[in-house]
Coordinates of C-alpha atoms in Angstrom, one line a residue:
X11 CA -34.3 -12.8 1.6
X12 CA -34.1 -9.5 0.3
X13 CA -33.3 -9.3 -3.6
X14 CA -30.5 -6.8 -2.7
X15 CA -28.9 -8.9 -0.1
X16 CA -24.9 -9.8 -0.7
X17 CA -24.2 -13.5 0.3
X18 CA -20.9 -13.6 1.7
X19 CA -18.5 -16.8 2.7
X20 CA -15.4 -16.3 4.9
X21 CA -12.2 -18.3 4.6
X22 CA -9.6 -17.8 7.3
X23 CA -7.1 -20.3 9.3
X24 CA -7.4 -17.9 12.7
X25 CA -10.5 -18.7 14.5
X26 CA -10.5 -15.1 16.0
X27 CA -10.2 -13.6 12.4
X28 CA -13.1 -15.5 11.4
X29 CA -15.3 -14.5 14.2
X30 CA -14.1 -10.9 13.8
X31 CA -15.2 -11.0 10.0
X32 CA -18.5 -12.8 10.8
X33 CA -19.2 -9.9 13.6
X34 CA -18.6 -7.4 10.8
X35 CA -21.0 -9.2 8.5
X36 CA -23.8 -9.6 11.1
X37 CA -23.7 -6.0 11.8
X38 CA -24.9 -5.3 8.4
X39 CA -28.3 -6.5 7.4
X40 CA -27.5 -6.3 3.7
X41 CA -24.6 -8.9 4.1
X42 CA -25.6 -12.5 4.5
X43 CA -23.2 -14.6 6.0
X44 CA -23.4 -17.9 3.9
X45 CA -20.7 -20.2 6.0
X46 CA -17.0 -20.3 7.0
X47 CA -13.7 -22.4 6.3
X48 CA -10.5 -22.7 7.8
X49 CA -8.7 -23.9 4.6
X50 CA -9.0 -24.3 1.1
X51 CA -10.3 -27.8 1.2
X52 CA -13.2 -26.6 3.2
X53 CA -13.6 -23.5 1.1
X54 CA -14.0 -25.4 -2.1
X55 CA -16.6 -27.6 -0.6
X56 CA -18.1 -24.8 0.7
X57 CA -18.3 -22.8 -2.4
X58 CA -19.5 -25.8 -4.7
X59 CA -22.7 -26.5 -2.1
X60 CA -23.4 -22.9 -1.6
X61 CA -22.6 -20.6 -4.1
X62 CA -22.0 -16.8 -3.0
X63 CA -21.8 -13.3 -4.2
X64 CA -18.6 -12.3 -2.3
X65 CA -15.8 -14.5 -0.8
X66 CA -13.7 -12.7 1.9
X67 CA -10.4 -14.4 2.3
X68 CA -7.2 -14.5 4.0
X69 CA -4.0 -14.9 1.6
X70 CA -1.9 -17.2 3.7
X71 CA -4.1 -20.2 4.8
X72 CA -1.9 -23.3 4.9
X73 CA -2.9 -27.0 5.3
X74 CA -5.7 -27.4 2.4
X75 CA -5.8 -29.5 -0.2
X76 CA -6.0 -26.5 -2.9
X77 CA -3.2 -24.5 -1.4
X78 CA -3.1 -20.8 -0.8
X79 CA -1.9 -17.6 -1.7
X80 CA -2.1 -17.0 -5.5
X81 CA -2.5 -20.5 -7.0
X82 CA -5.8 -20.8 -4.8
X83 CA -6.8 -17.1 -6.2
X84 CA -6.3 -18.4 -9.4
X85 CA -8.0 -21.6 -9.1
X86 CA -11.2 -19.5 -7.3
X87 CA -11.1 -17.3 -10.3
X88 CA -11.3 -20.1 -12.8
X89 CA -14.0 -22.2 -10.7
X90 CA -15.9 -19.2 -9.6
X91 CA -15.8 -16.9 -12.3
X92 CA -18.7 -14.7 -11.3
X93 CA -17.6 -14.7 -7.5
X94 CA -15.7 -11.5 -6.1
X95 CA -13.0 -11.9 -3.8
X96 CA -11.9 -9.6 -1.3
X97 CA -8.4 -10.7 0.5
X98 CA -7.9 -9.9 4.0
X99 CA -4.4 -10.4 4.9
X100 CA -1.8 -9.8 7.5
X101 CA 1.3 -9.3 4.8
X102 CA 2.1 -6.1 4.4
X103 CA 4.7 -6.2 2.0
X104 CA 4.5 -4.0 -1.2
X105 CA 5.5 -6.8 -3.5
X106 CA 3.0 -9.0 -2.3
X107 CA 0.3 -6.5 -2.6
X108 CA 1.2 -5.4 -6.1
X109 CA 1.3 -8.9 -7.0
X110 CA -2.2 -9.5 -5.9
X111 CA -3.3 -6.3 -7.8
X112 CA -1.7 -7.4 -10.8
X113 CA -3.4 -10.9 -10.7
X114 CA -6.9 -8.9 -11.2
X115 CA -7.6 -8.7 -7.0
X116 CA -8.6 -5.4 -6.3
X117 CA -10.1 -5.6 -3.1
X118 CA -7.4 -6.2 -0.4
X119 CA -7.9 -5.2 3.1
X120 CA -5.0 -5.2 5.8
X121 CA -5.6 -6.9 9.2
X122 CA -4.1 -3.8 10.6
X123 CA -6.9 -1.6 9.6
X124 CA -10.7 -1.4 11.5
X125 CA -12.8 -4.0 10.7
X126 CA -15.4 -1.6 9.4
X127 CA -13.8 -1.9 6.1
X128 CA -15.0 -5.1 5.7
X129 CA -18.3 -4.3 5.2
X130 CA -17.2 -1.3 2.7
X131 CA -15.2 -3.6 0.6
X132 CA -17.8 -6.1 0.1
X133 CA -20.3 -3.7 -1.0
X134 CA -17.4 -2.2 -3.6
X135 CA -16.8 -5.8 -4.8
X136 CA -20.3 -6.6 -5.4
X137 CA -20.4 -3.4 -7.6
X138 CA -17.6 -3.6 -9.2
X139 CA -15.2 -0.9 -7.4
X140 CA -11.9 -1.3 -6.3
X141 CA -11.6 -1.0 -2.5
X142 CA -8.1 -0.8 -0.8
X143 CA -8.0 -0.4 2.6
X144 CA -5.8 2.5 4.4
X145 CA -2.7 0.6 5.0
X146 CA -2.7 -1.2 1.7
X147 CA -3.6 1.7 -0.6
X148 CA 0.2 3.5 -0.4
X149 CA 1.8 0.0 -1.4
X150 CA 0.4 0.4 -4.8
X151 CA 2.1 2.6 -7.3
X152 CA 0.1 5.7 -8.2
X153 CA -1.9 5.8 -11.4
X154 CA 0.0 6.4 -14.2
X155 CA 3.4 5.3 -12.6
X156 CA 5.4 2.5 -13.7
X157 CA 5.3 -0.5 -11.1
X158 CA 8.7 -0.2 -9.9
X159 CA 8.8 -3.9 -8.1
X160 CA 9.4 -7.1 -9.5
X161 CA 11.5 -5.2 -12.5
X162 CA 14.4 -7.6 -11.9
X163 CA 17.2 -8.0 -14.2
X164 CA 18.0 -11.7 -15.2
X165 CA 20.9 -11.7 -12.7
X166 CA 19.5 -10.3 -10.0
X167 CA 16.6 -12.9 -10.4
X168 CA 19.2 -15.4 -10.8
X169 CA 20.9 -14.7 -7.5
X170 CA 18.0 -14.3 -5.5
X171 CA 16.5 -17.5 -6.8
X172 CA 19.9 -19.2 -6.0
X173 CA 20.1 -17.3 -2.6
X174 CA 16.3 -18.7 -1.9
X175 CA 17.0 -22.1 -2.9
X176 CA 19.8 -22.2 0.0
X177 CA 22.9 -21.3 -1.7
X178 CA 25.3 -18.8 0.2
X179 CA 26.7 -15.6 -1.5
X180 CA 29.9 -17.1 -1.4
X181 CA 28.8 -20.0 -3.2
X182 CA 26.4 -18.3 -5.6
X183 CA 29.6 -16.0 -6.6
X184 CA 31.7 -19.6 -7.4
X185 CA 28.8 -21.1 -9.3
X186 CA 28.2 -18.1 -11.4
X187 CA 31.8 -17.1 -11.5
X188 CA 31.0 -13.6 -10.3
X189 CA 32.8 -11.7 -7.7
X190 CA 31.4 -11.9 -4.5
X191 CA 31.0 -8.1 -4.1
X192 CA 29.0 -8.1 -7.4
X193 CA 26.8 -11.0 -6.4
X194 CA 26.2 -9.5 -2.8
X195 CA 25.2 -5.9 -4.7
X196 CA 22.7 -7.9 -7.0
X197 CA 21.1 -9.4 -4.0
X198 CA 20.8 -6.2 -2.1
X199 CA 19.2 -4.3 -5.5
X200 CA 17.1 -7.1 -6.4
X201 CA 15.7 -7.2 -2.7
X202 CA 15.1 -3.3 -3.0
X203 CA 13.3 -3.6 -6.4
X204 CA 11.0 -6.1 -4.4
X205 CA 10.6 -4.0 -1.5
X206 CA 12.0 -6.8 0.6
X207 CA 14.4 -5.7 3.6
X208 CA 15.0 -9.1 5.4
X209 CA 16.4 -12.4 4.3
X210 CA 13.5 -13.8 6.4
X211 CA 11.1 -11.9 4.4
X212 CA 12.6 -13.1 1.1
X213 CA 12.3 -16.7 2.3
X214 CA 8.8 -16.2 3.4
X215 CA 7.6 -14.4 0.3
X216 CA 9.5 -16.5 -2.5
X217 CA 6.5 -18.5 -4.1
X218 CA 4.8 -15.0 -4.3
X219 CA 7.6 -13.5 -5.8
X220 CA 8.3 -15.8 -8.5
X221 CA 11.5 -17.1 -7.0
X222 CA 10.6 -20.6 -5.7
X223 CA 12.3 -22.3 -8.4
X224 CA 15.8 -23.9 -7.2
X225 CA 18.8 -24.4 -9.5
X226 CA 20.8 -27.1 -9.5

């Protein structure tokens, strides 16, 4: 095998996505496909058996013994410190992308973008250069700008955490001894800061946004 080849592992729970990524790898001679995994259990076993240079992984990949999302990414970075990670995700929420970037993941691709970005991101990761696909780049603040999301006030975070835990706005107002309108405003303002528009997305991304701790 050539000395300049880049060994790549692919992880995604959708077979068609894995096939698309593998096809993109096969089109570039310098990229060597080491293997693929459908969840974190298979991924860790594969990486333990076959060390590689770059991992292309989905973000939301449930079902494995080692979880998914940020906890899995932290585990991968601790366990394989030399491994470069490219996150290939269908989650295009600004808060998620910014959280990934702040966690040290600087190679992020959207599944809405052309698969040609996969090879480019792998090459960039291998040489230590940042790479964001076109749909991802606008979701990060400009260089030198203060990051606007996740800057929740303590009261906004308290309201959102209770809401995610299943409390209604009325119940939160009663629990915290605040007016219903005040709680509603804090909820709306907090969601706006997080770049979340729908309640469904707030529930969906609660863990990644640090809102998963239910209050009693």
